[in-house]
Amino acid sequence: MLDIKKIRQNPDLIKELLSLRNPHYAKILNELLEIDKQYREKLIEKESLEAERNMLSKLVGEKKSKGENTDSERESLNSIKEKLKAINGLEPILAEKQQEFLLELPNIPSSDTPYGKDENDNKFIMEWGTKPSFSFQPLEHNDLGNANQELDFERGVKLSKSRFTVIAGKLAKLERALINFMLDKATENGYQEYSLPVIVNSDSLYGTGNLPKFKDDLFKIEGEELYLIPTAEVPLTNLHRNEILKEEQLPLRMTAYTPCFRSEAGSAGKDTRGIIRQHQFNKIELVILCKEEEAIAEHERLTNNAESILQALELPYRKVQLCAGDLGFSASKCYDLEVWFPSQEKYREISSCSWFSDFQARRTQIRFKRTDESGKSKNEFVHTINGSGLAVGRTLAAIMENYQTEDGEIIIPKALRPYLKQSSLV
RNA sequence: GGAGAGGUGGCUGAGUGGCUGAAAGCGGCUUCCUGCUAAGAAGUUGUACGGACUUAAAUCUGUACCGAGGGUUCGAAUCCCUCCCUCUCCGCCA
């Protein structure tokens, strides 16, 4: 959520910056400003009536204790009450509307975010690793996994429905090894590990911006205001919702492994083969809360932490910076890490590392007390940063494809060998 | 799930209709004092949203907030209703 005060002070600048994402935001902003004006008029009217009421009520109390007559005060109080009733029918509606418009506006892109409309305008940053060259036609991971039913798509459907997969045997062990490896790596990099609820309430989802706009992407528990998490970003970020942190606690670096649940509404027909796009998948998430002046460095750090996992696994990847048009709703700057899939000869997203400035923190009300040299302190919103480190299913698939041999074996990356007792999977 | 008790400021804990944004204590901060690793004295001490002033900060001022939401009343932390949460006992259970 953007700061309404900043919008009031600088409407034209904000309009211009939001138009970098999409020109239609200018219209929403105009509507917001109009509603905001009306809202404040009503608020002033309401508060001055309340002030008058409080004053007169006090007077009634005093007079009554002295046994004096209070009829005239009562009369004006009753008329104030009527007026207040009328305003109370209107003011909260305007407040709510103002809030709604505010929630519809996305974050402002950072100054170094490239211009552009969609993913084709994203900026290439770097490429790492050597793409494997095969003397044979490399198979897709689903074919590799299907061979001995270690990726069991049919039974996944039997148990649940499409886009659910059973992972069995050695691949299941490999997945577990990946989870442990990634969590250990995160801990080494200074993140505190958490084990979290994967069902959360709607307040938490409003906080991270999944509600109200992206309701269709979520699985909801029937009959309750509870949802399955689409990512551990939700519980991790909300851990400190409505809290005022101590300045010396920051930066706060947190990590968690959780299953993630996404309804994938609107992606029918996309990535139907394999385990690239599932309703349920495992992910290690990295979240940082920090001060504004630390944010750029922490964002780079988190991205490097995610990259270090790909590097340790020796998986070729590239790093791109998203352009304004492709930027997620809440993000102000974002790097995507894309891992190489030889069967498709394509890079596919495996981690998205975003800096949200104070956009999420304003929604979630995560603040810290900043004390200046003179000893005065003020509450300030933290900056939030997060990214995957990494998506486990996609990493598993990438390892299968990049490390396959002609006779259908999968070589285990060196970094994972301490976690498994073998150096290849058949 | 059943029965009972309860939810007040950073913490402990008063407060059952008006002078309570909230006593008292603790803690925190500021200043003073004592020649020493601590004691004492005084002051101060929440959040949000408006308004005035201002380039801004500071300041002044209004409103709201005593688990959440609604209601009664001229006036509610205090009365009523709904919900949520915590504790104790019972039941169930990995």
Short mmCIF file of C-alpha atoms (C1' of nucleotides) in Angstrom, two decimals:
data_model
loop_
_atom_site.label_atom_id
_atom_site.label_comp_id
_atom_site.label_asym_id
_atom_site.label_seq_id
_atom_site.Cartn_x
_atom_site.Cartn_y
_atom_site.Cartn_z
CA MET A 1 0.00 0.00 0.00
CA LEU A 2 1.28 3.43 -0.90
CA ASP A 3 1.42 6.32 1.56
CA ILE A 4 -1.68 8.47 1.10
CA LYS A 5 0.23 11.46 2.46
CA LYS A 6 2.88 11.15 -0.23
CA ILE A 7 0.17 10.85 -2.86
CA ARG A 8 -1.49 14.02 -1.61
CA GLN A 9 1.78 15.90 -1.59
CA ASN A 10 2.92 14.74 -4.98
CA PRO A 11 0.04 13.43 -7.05
CA ASP A 12 1.57 14.17 -10.44
CA LEU A 13 4.86 12.48 -9.72
CA ILE A 14 3.16 9.36 -8.38
CA LYS A 15 0.87 9.32 -11.38
CA GLU A 16 3.83 9.43 -13.71
CA LEU A 17 5.70 6.68 -11.87
CA LEU A 18 2.71 4.35 -11.76
CA SER A 19 2.09 4.93 -15.45
CA LEU A 20 5.43 3.24 -16.07
CA ARG A 21 3.70 0.02 -15.08
CA ASN A 22 0.44 0.68 -16.79
CA PRO A 23 -1.18 3.94 -17.94
CA HIS A 24 -4.57 3.02 -16.50
CA TYR A 25 -3.34 3.62 -12.95
CA ALA A 26 -3.52 7.36 -13.58
CA LYS A 27 -7.28 7.07 -13.68
CA ILE A 28 -7.50 5.15 -10.41
CA LEU A 29 -5.27 7.75 -8.83
CA ASN A 30 -7.56 10.57 -9.92
CA GLU A 31 -10.54 8.78 -8.45
CA LEU A 32 -8.63 8.17 -5.27
CA LEU A 33 -7.77 11.85 -4.91
CA GLU A 34 -11.39 12.84 -5.40
CA ILE A 35 -12.61 10.36 -2.78
CA ASP A 36 -9.85 11.40 -0.44
CA LYS A 37 -10.94 15.00 -0.65
CA GLN A 38 -14.54 14.14 0.16
CA TYR A 39 -13.42 11.85 2.93
CA ARG A 40 -11.39 14.52 4.65
CA GLU A 41 -14.19 17.05 4.40
CA LYS A 42 -16.55 14.63 6.13
CA LEU A 43 -13.91 13.73 8.68
CA ILE A 44 -13.39 17.35 9.67
CA GLU A 45 -17.13 17.85 9.94
CA LYS A 46 -17.51 14.74 12.05
CA GLU A 47 -14.65 15.48 14.38
CA SER A 48 -15.74 19.03 15.07
CA LEU A 49 -19.24 17.81 15.90
CA GLU A 50 -17.74 15.24 18.22
CA ALA A 51 -15.61 17.88 19.86
CA GLU A 52 -18.70 19.96 20.49
CA ARG A 53 -20.56 16.96 21.83
CA ASN A 54 -17.77 16.06 24.22
CA MET A 55 -17.61 19.59 25.51
CA LEU A 56 -21.36 19.86 26.10
CA SER A 57 -21.58 16.42 27.64
CA LYS A 58 -18.94 17.37 30.11
CA LEU A 59 -20.91 20.50 30.93
CA VAL A 60 -24.04 18.44 31.51
CA GLY A 61 -22.14 16.31 33.97
CA GLU A 62 -20.86 19.32 35.86
CA LYS A 63 -24.21 21.08 35.97
CA LYS A 64 -25.97 17.96 37.04
CA SER A 65 -23.65 17.43 39.96
CA LYS A 66 -24.55 20.93 41.10
CA GLY A 67 -28.22 20.23 40.55
CA GLU A 68 -28.59 22.80 37.78
CA ASN A 69 -30.92 22.57 34.83
CA THR A 70 -29.45 21.09 31.64
CA ASP A 71 -32.37 21.29 29.24
CA SER A 72 -30.76 23.67 26.74
CA GLU A 73 -27.59 21.58 26.57
CA ARG A 74 -29.64 18.46 26.11
CA GLU A 75 -31.45 20.07 23.24
CA SER A 76 -28.28 21.03 21.35
CA LEU A 77 -26.81 17.62 22.11
CA ASN A 78 -29.77 15.93 20.57
CA SER A 79 -29.43 17.95 17.40
CA ILE A 80 -25.71 17.17 17.27
CA LYS A 81 -26.59 13.55 17.66
CA GLU A 82 -28.86 13.72 14.64
CA LYS A 83 -26.20 15.38 12.52
CA LEU A 84 -23.62 12.85 13.63
CA LYS A 85 -25.92 10.02 12.70
CA ALA A 86 -26.14 11.38 9.17
CA ILE A 87 -22.37 11.70 8.85
CA ASN A 88 -21.75 8.31 10.37
CA GLY A 89 -23.70 6.84 7.53
CA LEU A 90 -21.32 8.43 5.05
CA GLU A 91 -17.87 8.92 6.50
CA PRO A 92 -16.99 5.24 7.01
CA ILE A 93 -18.08 4.47 3.46
CA LEU A 94 -15.74 7.12 2.12
CA ALA A 95 -12.95 5.89 4.35
CA GLU A 96 -13.45 2.40 3.06
CA LYS A 97 -13.55 3.55 -0.53
CA GLN A 98 -10.37 5.51 -0.06
CA GLN A 99 -8.79 2.39 1.35
CA GLU A 100 -10.03 0.28 -1.54
CA PHE A 101 -8.55 2.60 -4.12
CA LEU A 102 -5.33 2.69 -2.19
CA LEU A 103 -5.19 -1.09 -2.14
CA GLU A 104 -5.61 -1.18 -5.89
CA LEU A 105 -2.51 0.85 -6.56
CA PRO A 106 0.68 -1.15 -7.01
CA ASN A 107 4.07 -0.21 -5.67
CA ILE A 108 6.20 2.39 -7.39
CA PRO A 109 9.05 0.90 -9.45
CA SER A 110 12.53 1.68 -8.14
CA SER A 111 14.49 4.32 -10.02
CA ASP A 112 16.79 1.72 -11.59
CA THR A 113 13.95 -0.49 -12.85
CA PRO A 114 14.11 -0.64 -16.64
CA TYR A 115 11.25 0.68 -18.72
CA GLY A 116 9.18 -1.86 -20.55
CA LYS A 117 5.86 -3.52 -21.04
CA ASP A 118 6.34 -7.22 -20.46
CA GLU A 119 8.89 -9.95 -19.98
CA ASN A 120 10.47 -9.23 -23.36
CA ASP A 121 11.72 -5.92 -21.99
CA ASN A 122 13.38 -7.42 -18.94
CA LYS A 123 17.03 -6.59 -18.54
CA PHE A 124 19.60 -9.35 -18.82
CA ILE A 125 22.05 -9.12 -15.93
CA MET A 126 24.26 -12.17 -16.14
CA GLU A 127 24.56 -15.81 -16.99
CA TRP A 128 26.33 -18.39 -14.86
CA GLY A 129 27.60 -21.91 -15.44
CA THR A 130 28.11 -24.09 -18.46
CA LYS A 131 25.09 -25.57 -20.14
CA PRO A 132 25.58 -29.32 -20.38
CA SER A 133 26.15 -30.72 -23.84
CA PHE A 134 24.72 -34.15 -24.52
CA SER A 135 25.79 -36.70 -27.09
CA PHE A 136 22.18 -37.88 -27.08
CA GLN A 137 18.76 -36.26 -27.06
CA PRO A 138 18.19 -35.22 -23.42
CA LEU A 139 14.86 -36.27 -21.96
CA GLU A 140 12.37 -34.12 -20.15
CA HIS A 141 12.29 -34.63 -16.40
CA ASN A 142 8.79 -36.08 -16.51
CA ASP A 143 9.92 -38.77 -18.95
CA LEU A 144 12.93 -39.49 -16.79
CA GLY A 145 10.79 -39.75 -13.69
CA ASN A 146 8.00 -41.64 -15.35
CA ALA A 147 10.29 -44.46 -16.36
CA ASN A 148 10.25 -46.08 -12.92
CA GLN A 149 7.23 -44.25 -11.55
CA GLU A 150 9.30 -42.13 -9.20
CA LEU A 151 7.38 -39.19 -10.58
CA ASP A 152 3.93 -40.73 -10.47
CA PHE A 153 1.52 -38.42 -12.22
CA GLU A 154 -1.30 -40.93 -12.52
CA ARG A 155 -1.42 -41.72 -8.86
CA GLY A 156 -1.17 -38.05 -8.04
CA VAL A 157 -4.38 -37.59 -10.00
CA LYS A 158 -5.93 -40.63 -8.36
CA LEU A 159 -5.28 -39.22 -4.91
CA SER A 160 -6.17 -35.68 -5.72
CA LYS A 161 -6.47 -34.24 -9.21
CA SER A 162 -4.34 -32.95 -12.05
CA ARG A 163 -1.29 -30.91 -11.12
CA PHE A 164 -0.70 -33.10 -8.08
CA THR A 165 2.18 -35.55 -8.29
CA VAL A 166 3.47 -38.38 -6.14
CA ILE A 167 7.23 -38.46 -5.81
CA ALA A 168 8.61 -41.82 -4.78
CA GLY A 169 11.77 -43.67 -3.85
CA LYS A 170 15.11 -42.17 -4.70
CA LEU A 171 13.59 -39.01 -6.11
CA ALA A 172 11.70 -38.49 -2.87
CA LYS A 173 15.01 -38.84 -1.03
CA LEU A 174 16.64 -36.43 -3.44
CA GLU A 175 13.90 -33.93 -2.78
CA ARG A 176 14.36 -34.31 0.97
CA ALA A 177 18.10 -33.84 0.54
CA LEU A 178 17.47 -30.64 -1.39
CA ILE A 179 15.26 -29.29 1.37
CA ASN A 180 17.89 -29.98 4.00
CA PHE A 181 20.65 -28.61 1.84
CA MET A 182 18.80 -25.36 1.14
CA LEU A 183 17.81 -24.82 4.76
CA ASP A 184 21.37 -25.44 5.93
CA LYS A 185 22.63 -23.00 3.34
CA ALA A 186 20.15 -20.37 4.50
CA THR A 187 21.20 -20.84 8.10
CA GLU A 188 24.87 -20.47 7.09
CA ASN A 189 23.92 -17.24 5.38
CA GLY A 190 22.44 -15.87 8.59
CA TYR A 191 18.74 -16.62 8.29
CA GLN A 192 16.76 -17.84 11.29
CA GLU A 193 14.86 -21.03 10.49
CA TYR A 194 11.14 -21.37 11.18
CA SER A 195 8.59 -24.15 11.03
CA LEU A 196 5.26 -22.52 10.29
CA PRO A 197 1.51 -22.94 9.89
CA VAL A 198 0.61 -23.56 6.28
CA ILE A 199 -2.98 -22.53 6.93
CA VAL A 200 -3.34 -18.85 7.68
CA ASN A 201 -6.13 -16.36 8.29
CA SER A 202 -7.27 -13.65 5.91
CA ASP A 203 -5.56 -10.86 7.87
CA SER A 204 -2.23 -12.44 7.05
CA LEU A 205 -3.10 -12.64 3.37
CA TYR A 206 -4.25 -9.04 3.25
CA GLY A 207 -0.94 -8.14 4.80
CA THR A 208 1.12 -9.61 2.02
CA GLY A 209 -1.28 -8.45 -0.66
CA ASN A 210 -2.60 -11.86 -1.74
CA LEU A 211 -6.03 -10.63 -0.74
CA PRO A 212 -8.23 -9.10 -1.90
CA LYS A 213 -6.88 -8.94 -5.45
CA PHE A 214 -5.63 -12.48 -5.91
CA LYS A 215 -8.29 -14.45 -4.10
CA ASP A 216 -8.71 -16.81 -7.05
CA ASP A 217 -5.16 -18.04 -6.73
CA LEU A 218 -5.74 -19.37 -3.23
CA PHE A 219 -7.20 -22.54 -1.78
CA LYS A 220 -9.70 -21.70 0.92
CA ILE A 221 -10.76 -23.89 3.83
CA GLU A 222 -14.46 -24.42 3.52
CA GLY A 223 -16.55 -22.64 6.12
CA GLU A 224 -13.62 -20.80 7.69
CA GLU A 225 -11.74 -17.60 7.06
CA LEU A 226 -8.62 -19.69 6.52
CA TYR A 227 -6.50 -20.36 3.47
CA LEU A 228 -3.62 -22.60 2.44
CA ILE A 229 -0.50 -20.54 1.98
CA PRO A 230 0.70 -19.90 -1.59
CA THR A 231 4.22 -19.33 -0.25
CA ALA A 232 6.02 -19.15 3.09
CA GLU A 233 6.40 -15.45 2.40
CA VAL A 234 2.94 -15.09 3.89
CA PRO A 235 3.55 -16.55 7.38
CA LEU A 236 7.16 -15.33 7.52
CA THR A 237 6.33 -11.74 6.71
CA ASN A 238 3.29 -11.78 8.98
CA LEU A 239 5.28 -13.07 11.95
CA HIS A 240 5.87 -9.47 12.94
CA ARG A 241 2.59 -8.00 11.77
CA ASN A 242 1.37 -5.17 14.00
CA GLU A 243 4.66 -5.07 15.84
CA ILE A 244 7.09 -2.30 16.58
CA LEU A 245 10.56 -3.79 16.40
CA LYS A 246 13.69 -2.56 18.10
CA GLU A 247 16.13 -0.85 15.79
CA GLU A 248 18.95 -3.19 16.79
CA GLN A 249 16.89 -6.25 15.81
CA LEU A 250 17.26 -5.26 12.17
CA PRO A 251 18.02 -6.61 9.69
CA LEU A 252 15.89 -9.61 10.50
CA ARG A 253 16.61 -12.53 8.17
CA MET A 254 14.19 -15.46 8.22
CA THR A 255 13.77 -18.68 6.32
CA ALA A 256 11.30 -21.53 6.23
CA TYR A 257 10.58 -24.64 4.28
CA THR A 258 6.88 -25.17 3.59
CA PRO A 259 4.64 -26.75 1.04
CA CYS A 260 2.93 -24.10 -1.08
CA PHE A 261 -0.56 -24.28 -2.55
CA ARG A 262 -1.76 -22.44 -5.61
CA SER A 263 -4.97 -22.91 -7.47
CA GLU A 264 -3.27 -21.80 -10.72
CA ALA A 265 -6.48 -20.25 -11.93
CA GLY A 266 -5.94 -18.92 -15.39
CA SER A 267 -3.00 -21.14 -16.28
CA ALA A 268 -5.02 -23.96 -17.74
CA GLY A 269 -3.04 -25.65 -20.48
CA LYS A 270 0.23 -24.07 -19.36
CA ASP A 271 3.09 -26.35 -18.32
CA THR A 272 0.82 -29.35 -18.08
CA ARG A 273 3.70 -31.80 -18.29
CA GLY A 274 6.06 -32.47 -15.47
CA ILE A 275 6.28 -30.85 -12.07
CA ILE A 276 6.99 -27.30 -13.17
CA ARG A 277 3.53 -26.00 -12.34
CA GLN A 278 1.76 -27.83 -9.53
CA HIS A 279 -1.06 -27.04 -7.13
CA GLN A 280 1.22 -28.17 -4.32
CA PHE A 281 4.98 -27.79 -4.25
CA ASN A 282 7.75 -27.36 -1.74
CA LYS A 283 9.76 -24.21 -1.37
CA ILE A 284 12.37 -22.67 0.87
CA GLU A 285 11.65 -19.00 1.30
CA LEU A 286 13.97 -16.20 2.39
CA VAL A 287 12.55 -13.04 3.96
CA ILE A 288 14.38 -9.98 5.24
CA LEU A 289 13.02 -7.06 7.25
CA CYS A 290 15.39 -4.10 7.34
CA LYS A 291 15.74 -0.34 7.41
CA GLU A 292 15.31 1.73 4.29
CA GLU A 293 18.99 2.56 3.99
CA GLU A 294 19.94 -1.12 4.20
CA ALA A 295 17.39 -2.29 1.67
CA ILE A 296 19.31 -2.12 -1.59
CA ALA A 297 22.29 -3.98 -0.14
CA GLU A 298 20.05 -6.55 1.57
CA HIS A 299 18.18 -7.15 -1.66
CA GLU A 300 21.46 -7.84 -3.45
CA ARG A 301 22.51 -10.05 -0.57
CA LEU A 302 19.33 -12.11 -0.61
CA THR A 303 19.56 -12.53 -4.37
CA ASN A 304 23.17 -13.67 -4.01
CA ASN A 305 22.11 -16.11 -1.30
CA ALA A 306 19.60 -17.65 -3.68
CA GLU A 307 22.17 -17.71 -6.48
CA SER A 308 24.69 -19.43 -4.25
CA ILE A 309 22.42 -22.46 -4.11
CA LEU A 310 22.26 -22.76 -7.88
CA GLN A 311 26.01 -22.32 -7.98
CA ALA A 312 26.63 -24.96 -5.33
CA LEU A 313 24.40 -27.33 -7.28
CA GLU A 314 26.27 -26.34 -10.45
CA LEU A 315 23.08 -25.58 -12.31
CA PRO A 316 23.42 -23.10 -15.17
CA TYR A 317 21.17 -20.09 -14.71
CA ARG A 318 20.71 -16.52 -15.72
CA LYS A 319 19.67 -13.47 -13.82
CA VAL A 320 17.32 -10.85 -15.23
CA GLN A 321 15.90 -7.69 -13.78
CA LEU A 322 12.19 -7.23 -14.35
CA CYS A 323 11.02 -4.18 -16.23
CA ALA A 324 8.31 -1.93 -14.82
CA GLY A 325 5.55 -3.63 -16.77
CA ASP A 326 6.49 -7.11 -15.61
CA LEU A 327 7.04 -6.22 -11.97
CA GLY A 328 4.80 -7.94 -9.41
CA PHE A 329 2.08 -5.85 -7.78
CA SER A 330 3.84 -5.17 -4.49
CA ALA A 331 7.44 -5.10 -5.73
CA SER A 332 9.49 -2.04 -6.44
CA LYS A 333 12.46 -3.97 -7.80
CA CYS A 334 12.89 -7.60 -8.71
CA TYR A 335 15.46 -10.03 -10.00
CA ASP A 336 14.36 -13.33 -11.49
CA LEU A 337 16.71 -16.29 -11.40
CA GLU A 338 16.06 -18.70 -14.23
CA VAL A 339 17.52 -22.16 -14.37
CA TRP A 340 18.43 -23.96 -17.57
CA PHE A 341 16.17 -26.75 -18.82
CA PRO A 342 18.06 -28.60 -21.57
CA SER A 343 15.06 -30.55 -22.86
CA GLN A 344 13.21 -27.34 -23.64
CA GLU A 345 16.41 -25.40 -24.30
CA LYS A 346 14.94 -22.70 -22.16
CA TYR A 347 15.53 -20.85 -18.94
CA ARG A 348 12.67 -21.19 -16.46
CA GLU A 349 12.05 -19.11 -13.36
CA ILE A 350 13.23 -20.75 -10.15
CA SER A 351 13.43 -17.79 -7.81
CA SER A 352 12.05 -14.30 -7.79
CA CYS A 353 13.83 -11.92 -5.45
CA SER A 354 11.85 -8.79 -4.72
CA TRP A 355 12.29 -5.62 -2.79
CA PHE A 356 8.95 -4.24 -1.65
CA SER A 357 10.19 -1.00 -0.06
CA ASP A 358 7.69 -0.17 2.71
CA PHE A 359 4.69 -1.27 0.63
CA GLN A 360 4.06 -4.55 2.45
CA ALA A 361 5.10 -3.14 5.81
CA ARG A 362 2.47 -0.43 5.57
CA ARG A 363 -0.19 -3.06 5.02
CA THR A 364 1.16 -5.36 7.69
CA GLN A 365 2.04 -2.53 10.06
CA ILE A 366 5.57 -3.73 10.71
CA ARG A 367 7.51 -0.84 12.16
CA PHE A 368 10.63 -0.16 14.13
CA LYS A 369 11.55 2.59 16.53
CA ARG A 370 14.31 4.73 15.09
CA THR A 371 16.24 6.82 17.58
CA ASP A 372 18.29 9.72 16.27
CA GLU A 373 21.45 11.26 17.78
CA SER A 374 19.46 13.67 19.91
CA GLY A 375 17.68 10.73 21.55
CA LYS A 376 14.33 11.35 19.89
CA SER A 377 12.58 8.31 18.54
CA LYS A 378 10.04 7.79 15.82
CA ASN A 379 8.27 4.80 14.41
CA GLU A 380 9.08 3.95 10.85
CA PHE A 381 7.97 1.22 8.49
CA VAL A 382 10.53 -1.48 7.74
CA HIS A 383 11.44 -2.49 4.23
CA THR A 384 10.69 -6.06 3.22
CA ILE A 385 12.61 -8.25 0.81
CA ASN A 386 11.98 -11.82 -0.15
CA GLY A 387 12.79 -14.54 -2.60
CA SER A 388 12.85 -18.28 -2.99
CA GLY A 389 15.92 -20.09 -2.03
CA LEU A 390 14.76 -22.12 -3.97
CA ALA A 391 11.62 -23.73 -5.36
CA VAL A 392 12.35 -27.36 -4.55
CA GLY A 393 10.26 -29.07 -7.24
CA ARG A 394 11.74 -27.00 -10.03
CA THR A 395 15.23 -27.56 -8.64
CA LEU A 396 14.58 -31.28 -8.59
CA ALA A 397 13.42 -31.18 -12.20
CA ALA A 398 16.42 -29.06 -13.22
CA ILE A 399 18.85 -31.49 -11.58
CA MET A 400 17.20 -34.43 -13.32
CA GLU A 401 17.47 -32.80 -16.70
CA ASN A 402 20.93 -31.28 -16.39
CA TYR A 403 22.54 -34.27 -14.72
CA GLN A 404 21.03 -37.06 -16.81
CA THR A 405 23.19 -39.62 -18.57
CA GLU A 406 22.53 -41.59 -21.73
CA ASP A 407 21.48 -44.71 -19.84
CA GLY A 408 18.95 -42.83 -17.77
CA GLU A 409 21.00 -42.25 -14.63
CA ILE A 410 21.02 -39.00 -12.76
CA ILE A 411 24.33 -37.88 -11.32
CA ILE A 412 23.99 -36.29 -7.88
CA PRO A 413 25.57 -32.82 -7.66
CA LYS A 414 28.63 -32.89 -5.40
CA ALA A 415 27.13 -30.47 -2.90
CA LEU A 416 24.25 -32.87 -2.25
CA ARG A 417 26.31 -35.99 -1.74
CA PRO A 418 26.75 -35.48 2.01
CA TYR A 419 22.95 -35.58 2.18
CA LEU A 420 22.57 -38.78 0.16
CA LYS A 421 24.62 -41.90 0.38
CA GLN A 422 25.04 -42.24 -3.34
CA SER A 423 26.48 -40.30 -6.25
CA SER A 424 23.87 -41.18 -8.83
CA LEU A 425 20.27 -42.28 -9.14
CA VAL A 426 19.16 -44.88 -11.63
"C1'" G B 1 -16.60 -30.34 22.10
"C1'" G B 2 -18.74 -29.29 27.57
"C1'" A B 3 -18.31 -26.23 32.35
"C1'" G B 4 -16.13 -22.10 34.81
"C1'" A B 5 -12.80 -17.67 35.07
"C1'" G B 6 -10.73 -13.78 32.49
"C1'" G B 7 -8.84 -10.21 28.40
"C1'" U B 8 -6.87 -2.46 30.72
"C1'" G B 9 -0.58 1.27 28.57
"C1'" G B 10 6.51 -1.95 27.58
"C1'" C B 11 5.24 -5.06 32.24
"C1'" U B 12 2.48 -5.74 37.13
"C1'" G B 13 -2.13 -3.97 38.45
"C1'" A B 14 -6.47 -0.21 40.09
"C1'" G B 15 -10.75 1.35 38.01
"C1'" U B 16 -18.70 -0.72 37.53
"C1'" G B 17 -21.63 5.57 33.85
"C1'" G B 18 -19.09 12.00 33.66
"C1'" C B 19 -13.10 15.53 36.51
"C1'" U B 20 -9.80 8.41 33.50
"C1'" G B 21 -5.60 8.38 27.81
"C1'" A B 22 -6.50 5.96 32.07
"C1'" A B 23 -4.37 5.62 39.78
"C1'" A B 24 -0.12 3.12 41.84
"C1'" G B 25 4.31 0.35 41.20
"C1'" C B 26 8.14 -1.46 37.89
"C1'" G B 27 10.77 -0.49 33.53
"C1'" G B 28 12.44 3.31 29.74
"C1'" C B 29 14.13 8.31 28.65
"C1'" U B 30 15.95 13.41 30.15
"C1'" U B 31 18.15 16.55 33.72
"C1'" C B 32 20.37 17.33 38.52
"C1'" C B 33 23.27 15.48 42.57
"C1'" U B 34 26.83 12.32 45.30
"C1'" G B 35 34.56 11.13 43.89
"C1'" C B 36 33.23 5.97 41.80
"C1'" U B 37 30.59 0.69 38.84
"C1'" A B 38 25.57 1.91 42.33
"C1'" A B 39 22.22 5.03 45.21
"C1'" G B 40 19.11 9.45 45.41
"C1'" A B 41 15.94 13.78 43.49
"C1'" A B 42 12.88 16.07 39.74
"C1'" G B 43 10.59 15.80 35.15
"C1'" U B 44 8.98 12.83 31.17
"C1'" U B 45 6.90 8.26 28.95
"C1'" G B 46 1.46 4.90 23.76
"C1'" U B 47 -0.67 4.54 18.69
"C1'" A B 48 -3.45 6.16 14.48
"C1'" C B 49 -5.95 9.76 11.69
"C1'" G B 50 -7.25 15.07 10.92
"C1'" G B 51 -6.51 20.55 11.50
"C1'" A B 52 -3.38 25.14 12.39
"C1'" C B 53 1.54 26.90 11.55
"C1'" U B 54 5.92 25.79 8.63
"C1'" U B 55 10.02 24.88 2.81
"C1'" A B 56 10.46 20.98 6.43
"C1'" A B 57 11.12 19.57 11.36
"C1'" A B 58 9.51 21.12 15.93
"C1'" U B 59 5.18 22.96 18.25
"C1'" C B 60 0.01 23.70 19.26
"C1'" U B 61 -4.82 21.58 18.65
"C1'" G B 62 -9.07 17.99 17.58
"C1'" U B 63 -10.92 12.97 17.17
"C1'" A B 64 -10.50 7.83 17.99
"C1'" C B 65 -8.35 3.66 20.57
"C1'" C B 66 -8.85 -0.16 27.72
"C1'" G B 67 -9.36 -8.09 22.88
"C1'" A B 68 -12.72 -7.11 17.99
"C1'" G B 69 -17.38 -5.49 16.10
"C1'" G B 70 -22.25 -3.62 17.08
"C1'" G B 71 -25.99 -1.39 20.64
"C1'" U B 72 -28.06 1.66 24.94
"C1'" U B 73 -26.99 6.85 26.78
"C1'" C B 74 -26.45 13.89 26.48
"C1'" G B 75 -21.98 11.00 28.02
"C1'" A B 76 -19.12 4.05 28.23
"C1'" A B 77 -12.83 1.00 29.98
"C1'" U B 78 -17.36 0.80 33.08
"C1'" C B 79 -24.23 -1.42 31.03
"C1'" C B 80 -26.29 -4.91 26.84
"C1'" C B 81 -25.47 -8.25 22.36
"C1'" U B 82 -22.24 -11.04 18.92
"C1'" C B 83 -17.49 -12.83 17.88
"C1'" C B 84 -12.24 -13.87 18.91
"C1'" C B 85 -8.48 -15.21 22.28
"C1'" U B 86 -6.19 -16.90 27.06
"C1'" C B 87 -6.35 -19.83 31.62
"C1'" U B 88 -8.46 -24.00 34.79
"C1'" C B 89 -11.30 -28.62 34.95
"C1'" C B 90 -13.67 -32.61 31.97
"C1'" G B 91 -13.93 -35.23 27.21
"C1'" C B 92 -11.30 -36.52 22.62
"C1'" C B 93 -6.68 -37.05 20.16
"C1'" A B 94 -1.03 -37.43 16.76
#
